[in-house]
Amino acid sequence: MAATKEIILSGIRPTGRLHYGNYYGAIHHFIRLQEAGHCCYYFIADYHALTTITEREDFFRQTLDMLRTYVACGLDPKKSVIYRQSDLPCTAELTLLLGMVTNIGHLERGTTYKDKMGKLAETPGAEGNPLSYGLLGYPVLMAADILIVRADKVPVGDDQRQHVEMAMDIAQKFNHRFGETLKVPAPVSREALRLPGLDGAAKMGKSEHNALDLLDDPDTVLRKLRGVQTTTDPLPLNVESDDPDVVIPRMPPTVGVLYRLLNLLAPEEVYLDFLGKYRRGEKFYGMLKQTLAKYVSEFSAPIIERFNDPANNDESVMDFLRENAKKVTPVALNTVEACREAMGIGHSLFRA
Ligand code: ATP
Ligand code: MG
């Protein structure tokens, strides 16, 4: 049991299959915090997925498969409260209340919003409902997810840093206007990861078609890694340090992602050996990709096996979703009722 038990909350959108950015940016920390005995709420963000998902047929299937992947990675629905966001509809009620203290200009300056708008300008109509109120309001919904369980910490990747800051800001504004009601979560840790895409883009993403997926079989892993562009000559590192945070940003982006993965998945000496080859300008990319593919597939083999375990099926997932929705609901309703009270609406007349 943790010395000080903290409330942890984080979610992942069911927009595709989990990749190594999701794993090392989020899931890896979920498991660590679960095993340390904290009070962990981990949800599948199906409301959030609606800002980009347009294929209704695959949506529920993807949600279930994402939950089976959670279990395969080591998340335990008996130790952590694992639920589906839409099974906690009072999150939508809190979103509405928090919207009253959220500045539109603040939302319009959000980097994720601006990025998505930029991409849509290049390929209009590609993401379903581009100019939606839902896309602009994404950070308010995320603030509701966090604040509704009174989270102390939100383990997310570096790409979500600004959204957590917005949630902190919204909670502070609410408390300032209506009195101390909401717990302000801690900011995202400075060590939070942002894994680049296999195409060298700043971020690997489920919706970006540039990901190495956790459930990729060994042939796919090798094919994807071989496809990473390494024709660029190594740039001199001009630095003694072997620290990945120092050397990787000095490499061409596509080479950087290979070294980041090697650092995460292979023993230290293997990473250092390939770093030496890089410094000496040897011809080594073929060997690097093959070696990395081996470590990736060794890591993922037990996860793939547990994903396919007959006991890890749709029924078992739906059973724990029902159980855990029952656990989180009273906690969440308590917060919503406190906000209603603080704003002067008063308690719901039909809830207990
Ligand atoms: P999408 O492209 O559909 O938004 P995504 O890969 O960005 O998918 P999310 O569901 O938005 O995944 O985020 C789930 C978690 O994974 C968040 O904590 C997020 O910060 C983290 N995450 C996503 N991509 C990366 C990445 N490249 N590096 C580190 N963490 C990441
Ligand atoms: Mg994302």
mmCIF file of C-alpha atoms and ligand atoms in Angstrom:
data_model
loop_
_atom_site.group_PDB
_atom_site.id
_atom_site.type_symbol
_atom_site.label_atom_id
_atom_site.label_comp_id
_atom_site.label_asym_id
_atom_site.label_seq_id
_atom_site.Cartn_x
_atom_site.Cartn_y
_atom_site.Cartn_z
ATOM 1 C CA MET A 1 0.000 0.000 0.000
ATOM 2 C CA ALA A 2 1.277 3.472 -0.895
ATOM 3 C CA ALA A 3 2.546 5.631 1.995
ATOM 4 C CA THR A 4 0.258 8.442 0.885
ATOM 5 C CA LYS A 5 -2.591 7.189 -1.185
ATOM 6 C CA GLU A 6 -3.222 9.538 -4.081
ATOM 7 C CA ILE A 7 -6.111 9.723 -6.501
ATOM 8 C CA ILE A 8 -4.916 9.038 -10.035
ATOM 9 C CA LEU A 9 -6.933 9.490 -13.203
ATOM 10 C CA SER A 10 -6.143 9.015 -16.863
ATOM 11 C CA GLY A 11 -7.879 7.953 -20.064
ATOM 12 C CA ILE A 12 -7.165 6.819 -23.610
ATOM 13 C CA ARG A 13 -9.357 7.339 -26.670
ATOM 14 C CA PRO A 14 -10.564 4.186 -28.478
ATOM 15 C CA THR A 15 -9.388 5.592 -31.814
ATOM 16 C CA GLY A 16 -7.206 2.670 -32.881
ATOM 17 C CA ARG A 17 -4.675 0.305 -31.387
ATOM 18 C CA LEU A 18 -2.325 1.227 -28.565
ATOM 19 C CA HIS A 19 1.176 2.175 -29.696
ATOM 20 C CA TYR A 20 4.514 2.512 -27.910
ATOM 21 C CA GLY A 21 3.904 6.231 -27.263
ATOM 22 C CA ASN A 22 0.691 5.352 -25.429
ATOM 23 C CA TYR A 23 2.513 2.604 -23.565
ATOM 24 C CA TYR A 24 5.526 4.574 -22.325
ATOM 25 C CA GLY A 25 3.672 7.896 -22.113
ATOM 26 C CA ALA A 26 0.698 6.520 -20.196
ATOM 27 C CA ILE A 27 0.047 2.786 -19.580
ATOM 28 C CA HIS A 28 3.488 2.108 -18.101
ATOM 29 C CA HIS A 29 2.761 4.758 -15.424
ATOM 30 C CA PHE A 30 -0.792 3.453 -14.919
ATOM 31 C CA ILE A 31 0.626 0.070 -13.954
ATOM 32 C CA ARG A 32 3.322 1.503 -11.695
ATOM 33 C CA LEU A 33 0.757 3.616 -9.814
ATOM 34 C CA GLN A 34 -1.701 0.724 -9.599
ATOM 35 C CA GLU A 35 0.982 -1.541 -8.133
ATOM 36 C CA ALA A 36 2.016 1.184 -5.649
ATOM 37 C CA GLY A 37 -1.493 0.950 -4.182
ATOM 38 C CA HIS A 38 -2.868 4.341 -5.220
ATOM 39 C CA CYS A 39 -6.546 4.891 -5.904
ATOM 40 C CA CYS A 40 -6.518 4.646 -9.706
ATOM 41 C CA TYR A 41 -9.266 5.560 -12.165
ATOM 42 C CA TYR A 42 -8.470 4.573 -15.750
ATOM 43 C CA PHE A 43 -11.118 5.106 -18.370
ATOM 44 C CA ILE A 44 -11.712 4.600 -22.068
ATOM 45 C CA ALA A 45 -12.474 8.008 -23.488
ATOM 46 C CA ASP A 46 -15.284 7.153 -25.889
ATOM 47 C CA TYR A 47 -16.908 10.608 -25.684
ATOM 48 C CA HIS A 48 -13.523 12.136 -26.550
ATOM 49 C CA ALA A 49 -13.167 9.770 -29.524
ATOM 50 C CA LEU A 50 -16.318 11.263 -31.049
ATOM 51 C CA THR A 51 -14.376 14.393 -32.022
ATOM 52 C CA THR A 52 -12.604 12.344 -34.710
ATOM 53 C CA ILE A 53 -14.310 8.947 -35.111
ATOM 54 C CA THR A 54 -16.757 8.643 -37.957
ATOM 55 C CA GLU A 55 -17.041 4.844 -38.495
ATOM 56 C CA ARG A 56 -19.801 3.768 -36.140
ATOM 57 C CA GLU A 57 -19.427 0.056 -36.971
ATOM 58 C CA ASP A 58 -15.907 -0.195 -35.551
ATOM 59 C CA PHE A 59 -16.366 2.064 -32.583
ATOM 60 C CA PHE A 60 -17.664 -0.324 -29.950
ATOM 61 C CA ARG A 61 -15.346 -3.097 -31.197
ATOM 62 C CA GLN A 62 -12.359 -0.766 -30.814
ATOM 63 C CA THR A 63 -13.496 0.196 -27.333
ATOM 64 C CA LEU A 64 -13.637 -3.441 -26.231
ATOM 65 C CA ASP A 65 -10.309 -4.266 -27.866
ATOM 66 C CA MET A 66 -8.659 -1.301 -26.174
ATOM 67 C CA LEU A 67 -9.920 -2.587 -22.826
ATOM 68 C CA ARG A 68 -8.625 -6.080 -23.619
ATOM 69 C CA THR A 69 -5.260 -4.439 -24.349
ATOM 70 C CA TYR A 70 -5.382 -2.638 -20.980
ATOM 71 C CA VAL A 71 -5.790 -6.017 -19.295
ATOM 72 C CA ALA A 72 -3.089 -7.597 -21.465
ATOM 73 C CA CYS A 73 -0.657 -4.851 -20.379
ATOM 74 C CA GLY A 74 -1.268 -5.586 -16.693
ATOM 75 C CA LEU A 75 -4.080 -3.267 -15.679
ATOM 76 C CA ASP A 76 -6.258 -5.113 -13.227
ATOM 77 C CA PRO A 77 -9.956 -4.170 -12.956
ATOM 78 C CA LYS A 78 -9.932 -5.432 -9.364
ATOM 79 C CA LYS A 79 -7.107 -3.088 -8.320
ATOM 80 C CA SER A 80 -7.947 -0.102 -10.544
ATOM 81 C CA VAL A 81 -11.356 1.309 -11.375
ATOM 82 C CA ILE A 82 -11.459 0.798 -15.143
ATOM 83 C CA TYR A 83 -14.546 2.238 -16.793
ATOM 84 C CA ARG A 84 -15.989 3.636 -19.969
ATOM 85 C CA GLN A 85 -16.377 7.411 -20.005
ATOM 86 C CA SER A 86 -19.920 7.253 -21.418
ATOM 87 C CA ASP A 87 -20.973 4.969 -18.550
ATOM 88 C CA LEU A 88 -20.421 7.990 -16.324
ATOM 89 C CA PRO A 89 -22.828 10.424 -18.017
ATOM 90 C CA CYS A 90 -22.678 12.905 -15.135
ATOM 91 C CA THR A 91 -19.271 13.828 -16.654
ATOM 92 C CA ALA A 92 -21.334 15.566 -19.366
ATOM 93 C CA GLU A 93 -23.266 17.436 -16.680
ATOM 94 C CA LEU A 94 -20.046 18.634 -15.076
ATOM 95 C CA THR A 95 -18.714 19.650 -18.520
ATOM 96 C CA LEU A 96 -21.736 21.889 -18.923
ATOM 97 C CA LEU A 97 -21.210 23.485 -15.504
ATOM 98 C CA LEU A 98 -17.463 24.001 -16.089
ATOM 99 C CA GLY A 99 -18.246 25.549 -19.480
ATOM 100 C CA MET A 100 -19.685 28.500 -17.572
ATOM 101 C CA VAL A 101 -16.239 29.451 -16.256
ATOM 102 C CA THR A 102 -14.251 28.624 -19.420
ATOM 103 C CA ASN A 103 -13.003 31.387 -21.664
ATOM 104 C CA ILE A 104 -13.525 30.709 -25.403
ATOM 105 C CA GLY A 105 -10.303 32.538 -26.332
ATOM 106 C CA HIS A 106 -8.394 30.184 -24.045
ATOM 107 C CA LEU A 107 -9.847 27.159 -25.866
ATOM 108 C CA GLU A 108 -9.111 28.654 -29.287
ATOM 109 C CA ARG A 109 -5.454 29.070 -28.328
ATOM 110 C CA GLY A 110 -5.119 25.371 -27.396
ATOM 111 C CA THR A 111 -2.292 23.806 -29.420
ATOM 112 C CA THR A 112 -4.143 20.534 -30.108
ATOM 113 C CA TYR A 113 -7.141 22.490 -31.390
ATOM 114 C CA LYS A 114 -4.936 24.680 -33.576
ATOM 115 C CA ASP A 115 -3.029 21.624 -34.928
ATOM 116 C CA LYS A 116 -6.246 19.812 -35.803
ATOM 117 C CA MET A 117 -7.650 22.923 -37.452
ATOM 118 C CA GLY A 118 -4.422 23.273 -39.462
ATOM 119 C CA LYS A 119 -4.665 19.663 -40.678
ATOM 120 C CA LEU A 120 -8.311 20.086 -41.584
ATOM 121 C CA ALA A 121 -7.466 23.139 -43.634
ATOM 122 C CA GLU A 122 -5.092 20.899 -45.665
ATOM 123 C CA THR A 123 -7.596 18.014 -46.076
ATOM 124 C CA PRO A 124 -11.082 19.377 -45.454
ATOM 125 C CA GLY A 125 -13.701 16.856 -44.403
ATOM 126 C CA ALA A 126 -11.142 14.184 -43.504
ATOM 127 C CA GLU A 127 -12.109 13.996 -39.861
ATOM 128 C CA GLY A 128 -15.869 13.868 -39.909
ATOM 129 C CA ASN A 129 -17.182 16.819 -37.982
ATOM 130 C CA PRO A 130 -14.355 19.339 -38.231
ATOM 131 C CA LEU A 131 -15.727 22.570 -36.879
ATOM 132 C CA SER A 132 -17.589 21.000 -34.017
ATOM 133 C CA TYR A 133 -18.298 22.577 -30.697
ATOM 134 C CA GLY A 134 -17.081 19.216 -29.298
ATOM 135 C CA LEU A 135 -13.584 19.668 -30.739
ATOM 136 C CA LEU A 136 -13.233 23.172 -29.333
ATOM 137 C CA GLY A 137 -14.644 22.039 -25.987
ATOM 138 C CA TYR A 138 -12.437 18.923 -25.703
ATOM 139 C CA PRO A 139 -10.359 20.437 -22.859
ATOM 140 C CA VAL A 140 -13.519 21.219 -20.850
ATOM 141 C CA LEU A 141 -14.629 17.601 -21.094
ATOM 142 C CA MET A 142 -11.129 16.529 -20.091
ATOM 143 C CA ALA A 143 -11.249 18.921 -17.122
ATOM 144 C CA ALA A 144 -14.548 17.294 -16.086
ATOM 145 C CA ASP A 145 -12.965 13.801 -16.347
ATOM 146 C CA ILE A 146 -10.168 14.870 -14.026
ATOM 147 C CA LEU A 147 -12.055 17.041 -11.561
ATOM 148 C CA ILE A 148 -15.027 14.706 -11.165
ATOM 149 C CA VAL A 149 -12.969 12.117 -9.245
ATOM 150 C CA ARG A 150 -10.916 14.818 -7.456
ATOM 151 C CA ALA A 151 -7.673 13.559 -9.013
ATOM 152 C CA ASP A 152 -4.324 14.508 -7.473
ATOM 153 C CA LYS A 153 -2.285 13.349 -10.465
ATOM 154 C CA VAL A 154 -2.942 12.776 -14.153
ATOM 155 C CA PRO A 155 -0.315 10.497 -15.742
ATOM 156 C CA VAL A 156 -0.343 11.460 -19.435
ATOM 157 C CA GLY A 157 2.225 12.002 -22.173
ATOM 158 C CA ASP A 158 3.804 15.365 -22.864
ATOM 159 C CA ASP A 159 1.276 16.047 -25.660
ATOM 160 C CA GLN A 160 -1.488 16.350 -23.035
ATOM 161 C CA ARG A 161 0.421 18.762 -20.776
ATOM 162 C CA GLN A 162 -1.510 21.815 -21.913
ATOM 163 C CA HIS A 163 -4.898 20.105 -21.434
ATOM 164 C CA VAL A 164 -4.048 19.318 -17.810
ATOM 165 C CA GLU A 165 -2.987 22.948 -17.318
ATOM 166 C CA MET A 166 -6.367 24.008 -18.718
ATOM 167 C CA ALA A 167 -8.107 21.708 -16.214
ATOM 168 C CA MET A 168 -6.080 23.294 -13.393
ATOM 169 C CA ASP A 169 -7.067 26.722 -14.650
ATOM 170 C CA ILE A 170 -10.769 25.840 -14.935
ATOM 171 C CA ALA A 171 -10.795 24.404 -11.385
ATOM 172 C CA GLN A 172 -9.108 27.538 -10.032
ATOM 173 C CA LYS A 173 -11.584 29.810 -11.842
ATOM 174 C CA PHE A 174 -14.516 27.781 -10.501
ATOM 175 C CA ASN A 175 -13.187 27.907 -6.928
ATOM 176 C CA HIS A 176 -12.484 31.616 -7.215
ATOM 177 C CA ARG A 177 -15.995 32.377 -8.397
ATOM 178 C CA PHE A 178 -18.071 29.879 -6.378
ATOM 179 C CA GLY A 179 -15.877 29.037 -3.364
ATOM 180 C CA GLU A 180 -13.458 26.143 -2.721
ATOM 181 C CA THR A 181 -15.227 23.199 -4.341
ATOM 182 C CA LEU A 182 -12.865 21.450 -6.746
ATOM 183 C CA LYS A 183 -9.464 19.876 -6.132
ATOM 184 C CA VAL A 184 -6.791 21.370 -8.405
ATOM 185 C CA PRO A 185 -4.632 18.528 -9.812
ATOM 186 C CA ALA A 186 -0.832 18.667 -9.996
ATOM 187 C CA PRO A 187 0.753 19.656 -13.335
ATOM 188 C CA VAL A 188 2.123 16.963 -15.649
ATOM 189 C CA SER A 189 5.575 15.732 -14.629
ATOM 190 C CA ARG A 190 8.564 17.309 -16.375
ATOM 191 C CA GLU A 191 9.757 13.853 -17.417
ATOM 192 C CA ALA A 192 6.591 13.114 -19.419
ATOM 193 C CA LEU A 193 7.432 11.496 -22.756
ATOM 194 C CA ARG A 194 6.531 12.525 -26.293
ATOM 195 C CA LEU A 195 7.520 9.666 -28.615
ATOM 196 C CA PRO A 196 7.979 10.831 -32.223
ATOM 197 C CA GLY A 197 6.247 9.046 -35.111
ATOM 198 C CA LEU A 198 8.005 6.467 -37.328
ATOM 199 C CA ASP A 199 7.682 9.095 -40.083
ATOM 200 C CA GLY A 200 9.695 11.584 -38.014
ATOM 201 C CA ALA A 201 6.596 13.626 -37.047
ATOM 202 C CA ALA A 202 6.783 15.226 -33.602
ATOM 203 C CA LYS A 203 4.276 12.741 -32.168
ATOM 204 C CA MET A 204 3.359 9.121 -32.757
ATOM 205 C CA GLY A 205 -0.439 8.981 -32.749
ATOM 206 C CA LYS A 206 -3.200 6.420 -33.145
ATOM 207 C CA SER A 207 -4.868 8.626 -35.721
ATOM 208 C CA GLU A 208 -1.629 9.632 -37.502
ATOM 209 C CA HIS A 209 -0.762 6.372 -39.359
ATOM 210 C CA ASN A 210 2.807 6.627 -38.085
ATOM 211 C CA ALA A 211 2.691 4.258 -35.134
ATOM 212 C CA LEU A 212 4.415 1.100 -34.001
ATOM 213 C CA ASP A 213 1.548 -0.761 -32.338
ATOM 214 C CA LEU A 214 1.840 -2.837 -29.215
ATOM 215 C CA LEU A 215 -0.032 -5.699 -30.890
ATOM 216 C CA ASP A 216 2.062 -5.727 -34.093
ATOM 217 C CA ASP A 217 3.392 -9.221 -34.873
ATOM 218 C CA PRO A 218 7.169 -9.681 -35.414
ATOM 219 C CA ASP A 219 6.941 -9.475 -39.243
ATOM 220 C CA THR A 220 4.985 -6.231 -39.062
ATOM 221 C CA VAL A 221 7.428 -4.788 -36.524
ATOM 222 C CA LEU A 222 10.372 -5.568 -38.801
ATOM 223 C CA ARG A 223 8.574 -4.240 -41.875
ATOM 224 C CA LYS A 224 7.630 -0.989 -40.140
ATOM 225 C CA LEU A 225 11.125 -0.453 -38.719
ATOM 226 C CA ARG A 226 12.763 -1.221 -42.080
ATOM 227 C CA GLY A 227 10.478 1.408 -43.586
ATOM 228 C CA VAL A 228 11.804 4.140 -41.297
ATOM 229 C CA GLN A 229 13.823 6.568 -43.374
ATOM 230 C CA THR A 230 17.530 6.406 -42.444
ATOM 231 C CA THR A 231 19.187 7.513 -45.663
ATOM 232 C CA THR A 232 20.207 10.794 -44.023
ATOM 233 C CA ASP A 233 23.871 10.909 -42.915
ATOM 234 C CA PRO A 234 24.345 10.951 -39.143
ATOM 235 C CA LEU A 235 24.733 14.535 -37.954
ATOM 236 C CA PRO A 236 27.633 15.054 -35.520
ATOM 237 C CA LEU A 237 26.284 14.975 -31.960
ATOM 238 C CA ASN A 238 28.871 17.481 -30.654
ATOM 239 C CA VAL A 239 28.239 16.415 -27.083
ATOM 240 C CA GLU A 240 29.807 13.944 -24.640
ATOM 241 C CA SER A 241 26.616 12.970 -22.865
ATOM 242 C CA ASP A 242 24.871 9.645 -23.608
ATOM 243 C CA ASP A 243 21.605 10.831 -22.046
ATOM 244 C CA PRO A 244 18.808 10.121 -24.565
ATOM 245 C CA ASP A 245 17.171 13.477 -23.752
ATOM 246 C CA VAL A 246 20.397 15.213 -24.792
ATOM 247 C CA VAL A 247 21.532 13.173 -27.805
ATOM 248 C CA ILE A 248 18.236 12.178 -29.473
ATOM 249 C CA PRO A 249 17.116 15.745 -30.240
ATOM 250 C CA ARG A 250 20.447 16.183 -32.102
ATOM 251 C CA MET A 251 19.697 13.284 -34.487
ATOM 252 C CA PRO A 252 17.537 13.419 -37.625
ATOM 253 C CA PRO A 253 13.945 12.820 -36.333
ATOM 254 C CA THR A 254 13.434 9.397 -37.946
ATOM 255 C CA VAL A 255 16.742 8.150 -36.520
ATOM 256 C CA GLY A 256 15.837 9.682 -33.176
ATOM 257 C CA VAL A 257 12.710 7.568 -32.858
ATOM 258 C CA LEU A 258 14.763 4.371 -33.389
ATOM 259 C CA TYR A 259 17.192 5.386 -30.633
ATOM 260 C CA ARG A 260 14.359 6.390 -28.305
ATOM 261 C CA LEU A 261 12.728 2.980 -28.750
ATOM 262 C CA LEU A 262 16.068 1.234 -28.303
ATOM 263 C CA ASN A 263 16.633 3.164 -25.081
ATOM 264 C CA LEU A 264 13.181 2.195 -23.805
ATOM 265 C CA LEU A 265 13.244 -1.461 -24.816
ATOM 266 C CA ALA A 266 16.836 -2.750 -24.982
ATOM 267 C CA PRO A 267 19.430 -3.112 -22.202
ATOM 268 C CA GLU A 268 21.531 0.009 -21.560
ATOM 269 C CA GLU A 269 24.676 -1.520 -23.111
ATOM 270 C CA VAL A 270 22.914 -2.188 -26.412
ATOM 271 C CA TYR A 271 21.741 1.436 -26.590
ATOM 272 C CA LEU A 272 25.285 2.648 -25.760
ATOM 273 C CA ASP A 273 26.847 0.319 -28.321
ATOM 274 C CA PHE A 274 24.644 1.726 -31.114
ATOM 275 C CA LEU A 275 25.260 5.260 -29.897
ATOM 276 C CA GLY A 276 29.006 4.580 -30.289
ATOM 277 C CA LYS A 277 28.419 3.341 -33.847
ATOM 278 C CA TYR A 278 26.489 6.550 -34.567
ATOM 279 C CA ARG A 279 29.322 8.717 -33.220
ATOM 280 C CA ARG A 280 31.886 6.823 -35.305
ATOM 281 C CA GLY A 281 29.694 7.125 -38.418
ATOM 282 C CA GLU A 282 29.712 3.348 -39.064
ATOM 283 C CA LYS A 283 27.208 1.767 -41.448
ATOM 284 C CA PHE A 284 24.814 0.239 -38.958
ATOM 285 C CA TYR A 285 21.177 1.140 -39.682
ATOM 286 C CA GLY A 286 20.234 -2.335 -41.006
ATOM 287 C CA MET A 287 21.625 -3.939 -37.856
ATOM 288 C CA LEU A 288 20.014 -1.308 -35.623
ATOM 289 C CA LYS A 289 16.578 -1.976 -37.107
ATOM 290 C CA GLN A 290 16.969 -5.737 -36.823
ATOM 291 C CA THR A 291 18.188 -5.541 -33.226
ATOM 292 C CA LEU A 292 15.431 -3.145 -32.240
ATOM 293 C CA ALA A 293 12.797 -5.348 -33.907
ATOM 294 C CA LYS A 294 14.005 -8.278 -31.785
ATOM 295 C CA TYR A 295 13.644 -6.323 -28.515
ATOM 296 C CA VAL A 296 10.262 -4.920 -29.541
ATOM 297 C CA SER A 297 8.878 -8.360 -30.341
ATOM 298 C CA GLU A 298 10.303 -9.911 -27.179
ATOM 299 C CA PHE A 299 8.573 -7.199 -25.179
ATOM 300 C CA SER A 300 5.233 -7.516 -26.941
ATOM 301 C CA ALA A 301 4.999 -11.342 -27.127
ATOM 302 C CA PRO A 302 3.457 -11.812 -23.632
ATOM 303 C CA ILE A 303 1.119 -8.837 -24.183
ATOM 304 C CA ILE A 304 -0.123 -10.307 -27.470
ATOM 305 C CA GLU A 305 -0.571 -13.669 -25.749
ATOM 306 C CA ARG A 306 -2.651 -12.159 -22.922
ATOM 307 C CA PHE A 307 -4.648 -10.077 -25.419
ATOM 308 C CA ASN A 308 -5.635 -13.329 -27.177
ATOM 309 C CA ASP A 309 -6.249 -15.286 -23.973
ATOM 310 C CA PRO A 310 -9.790 -16.759 -24.264
ATOM 311 C CA ALA A 311 -10.512 -15.533 -20.697
ATOM 312 C CA ASN A 312 -9.846 -11.951 -21.829
ATOM 313 C CA ASN A 313 -13.045 -11.700 -23.875
ATOM 314 C CA ASP A 314 -15.892 -9.272 -24.555
ATOM 315 C CA GLU A 315 -18.054 -10.688 -21.745
ATOM 316 C CA SER A 316 -15.312 -10.426 -19.135
ATOM 317 C CA VAL A 317 -14.662 -6.830 -20.222
ATOM 318 C CA MET A 318 -18.344 -5.889 -20.053
ATOM 319 C CA ASP A 319 -18.647 -7.514 -16.621
ATOM 320 C CA PHE A 320 -15.855 -5.415 -15.136
ATOM 321 C CA LEU A 321 -17.117 -2.280 -16.885
ATOM 322 C CA ARG A 322 -20.491 -2.714 -15.153
ATOM 323 C CA GLU A 323 -18.867 -3.368 -11.770
ATOM 324 C CA ASN A 324 -16.492 -0.423 -12.028
ATOM 325 C CA ALA A 325 -19.118 2.027 -13.313
ATOM 326 C CA LYS A 326 -20.917 1.285 -10.031
ATOM 327 C CA LYS A 327 -17.757 2.164 -8.076
ATOM 328 C CA VAL A 328 -16.970 5.476 -9.783
ATOM 329 C CA THR A 329 -20.563 6.782 -10.048
ATOM 330 C CA PRO A 330 -21.088 7.771 -6.377
ATOM 331 C CA VAL A 331 -17.681 9.472 -6.280
ATOM 332 C CA ALA A 332 -18.488 11.460 -9.419
ATOM 333 C CA LEU A 333 -22.045 12.361 -8.378
ATOM 334 C CA ASN A 334 -20.696 13.712 -5.125
ATOM 335 C CA THR A 335 -18.556 16.226 -7.047
ATOM 336 C CA VAL A 336 -21.356 17.179 -9.441
ATOM 337 C CA GLU A 337 -23.717 17.764 -6.515
ATOM 338 C CA ALA A 338 -21.098 19.915 -4.750
ATOM 339 C CA CYS A 339 -20.726 22.039 -7.910
ATOM 340 C CA ARG A 340 -24.497 22.409 -8.315
ATOM 341 C CA GLU A 341 -24.737 23.470 -4.696
ATOM 342 C CA ALA A 342 -21.829 25.925 -5.037
ATOM 343 C CA MET A 343 -23.385 27.478 -8.157
ATOM 344 C CA GLY A 344 -26.728 27.881 -6.423
ATOM 345 C CA ILE A 345 -28.747 25.351 -8.442
ATOM 346 C CA GLY A 346 -29.025 23.159 -5.389
ATOM 347 C CA HIS A 347 -29.040 19.364 -5.194
ATOM 348 C CA SER A 348 -30.771 17.214 -7.765
ATOM 349 C CA LEU A 349 -34.290 16.417 -6.564
ATOM 350 C CA PHE A 350 -34.249 12.831 -7.777
ATOM 351 C CA ARG A 351 -30.771 11.600 -6.871
ATOM 352 C CA ALA A 352 -30.410 10.210 -3.380
HETATM 353 P P1 ATP B 1 -5.198 10.034 -31.267
HETATM 354 O O1 ATP B 1 -4.208 10.235 -32.407
HETATM 355 O O2 ATP B 1 -6.450 9.342 -31.701
HETATM 356 O O3 ATP B 1 -5.444 11.271 -30.451
HETATM 357 P P2 ATP B 1 -3.182 9.194 -29.411
HETATM 358 O O4 ATP B 1 -2.165 8.203 -29.819
HETATM 359 O O5 ATP B 1 -2.803 10.634 -29.356
HETATM 360 O O6 ATP B 1 -4.478 8.976 -30.297
HETATM 361 P P3 ATP B 1 -4.687 9.460 -26.956
HETATM 362 O O7 ATP B 1 -5.831 8.522 -26.709
HETATM 363 O O8 ATP B 1 -4.998 10.828 -27.449
HETATM 364 O O9 ATP B 1 -3.687 8.732 -27.974
HETATM 365 O O10 ATP B 1 -3.795 9.578 -25.668
HETATM 366 C C1 ATP B 1 -3.675 8.497 -24.737
HETATM 367 C C2 ATP B 1 -2.469 8.715 -23.853
HETATM 368 O O11 ATP B 1 -1.266 8.413 -24.566
HETATM 369 C C3 ATP B 1 -2.306 10.155 -23.331
HETATM 370 O O12 ATP B 1 -1.819 10.074 -22.012
HETATM 371 C C4 ATP B 1 -1.265 10.734 -24.248
HETATM 372 O O13 ATP B 1 -0.535 11.795 -23.637
HETATM 373 C C5 ATP B 1 -0.380 9.523 -24.487
HETATM 374 N N1 ATP B 1 0.312 9.635 -25.757
HETATM 375 C C6 ATP B 1 -0.251 9.659 -26.993
HETATM 376 N N2 ATP B 1 0.708 9.737 -27.936
HETATM 377 C C7 ATP B 1 1.901 9.783 -27.278
HETATM 378 C C8 ATP B 1 3.250 9.874 -27.701
HETATM 379 N N3 ATP B 1 3.573 9.919 -28.987
HETATM 380 N N4 ATP B 1 4.223 9.896 -26.746
HETATM 381 C C9 ATP B 1 3.910 9.835 -25.437
HETATM 382 N N5 ATP B 1 2.649 9.740 -24.975
HETATM 383 C C10 ATP B 1 1.649 9.720 -25.874
HETATM 384 MG MG MG B 2 -4.289 12.173 -28.871
#
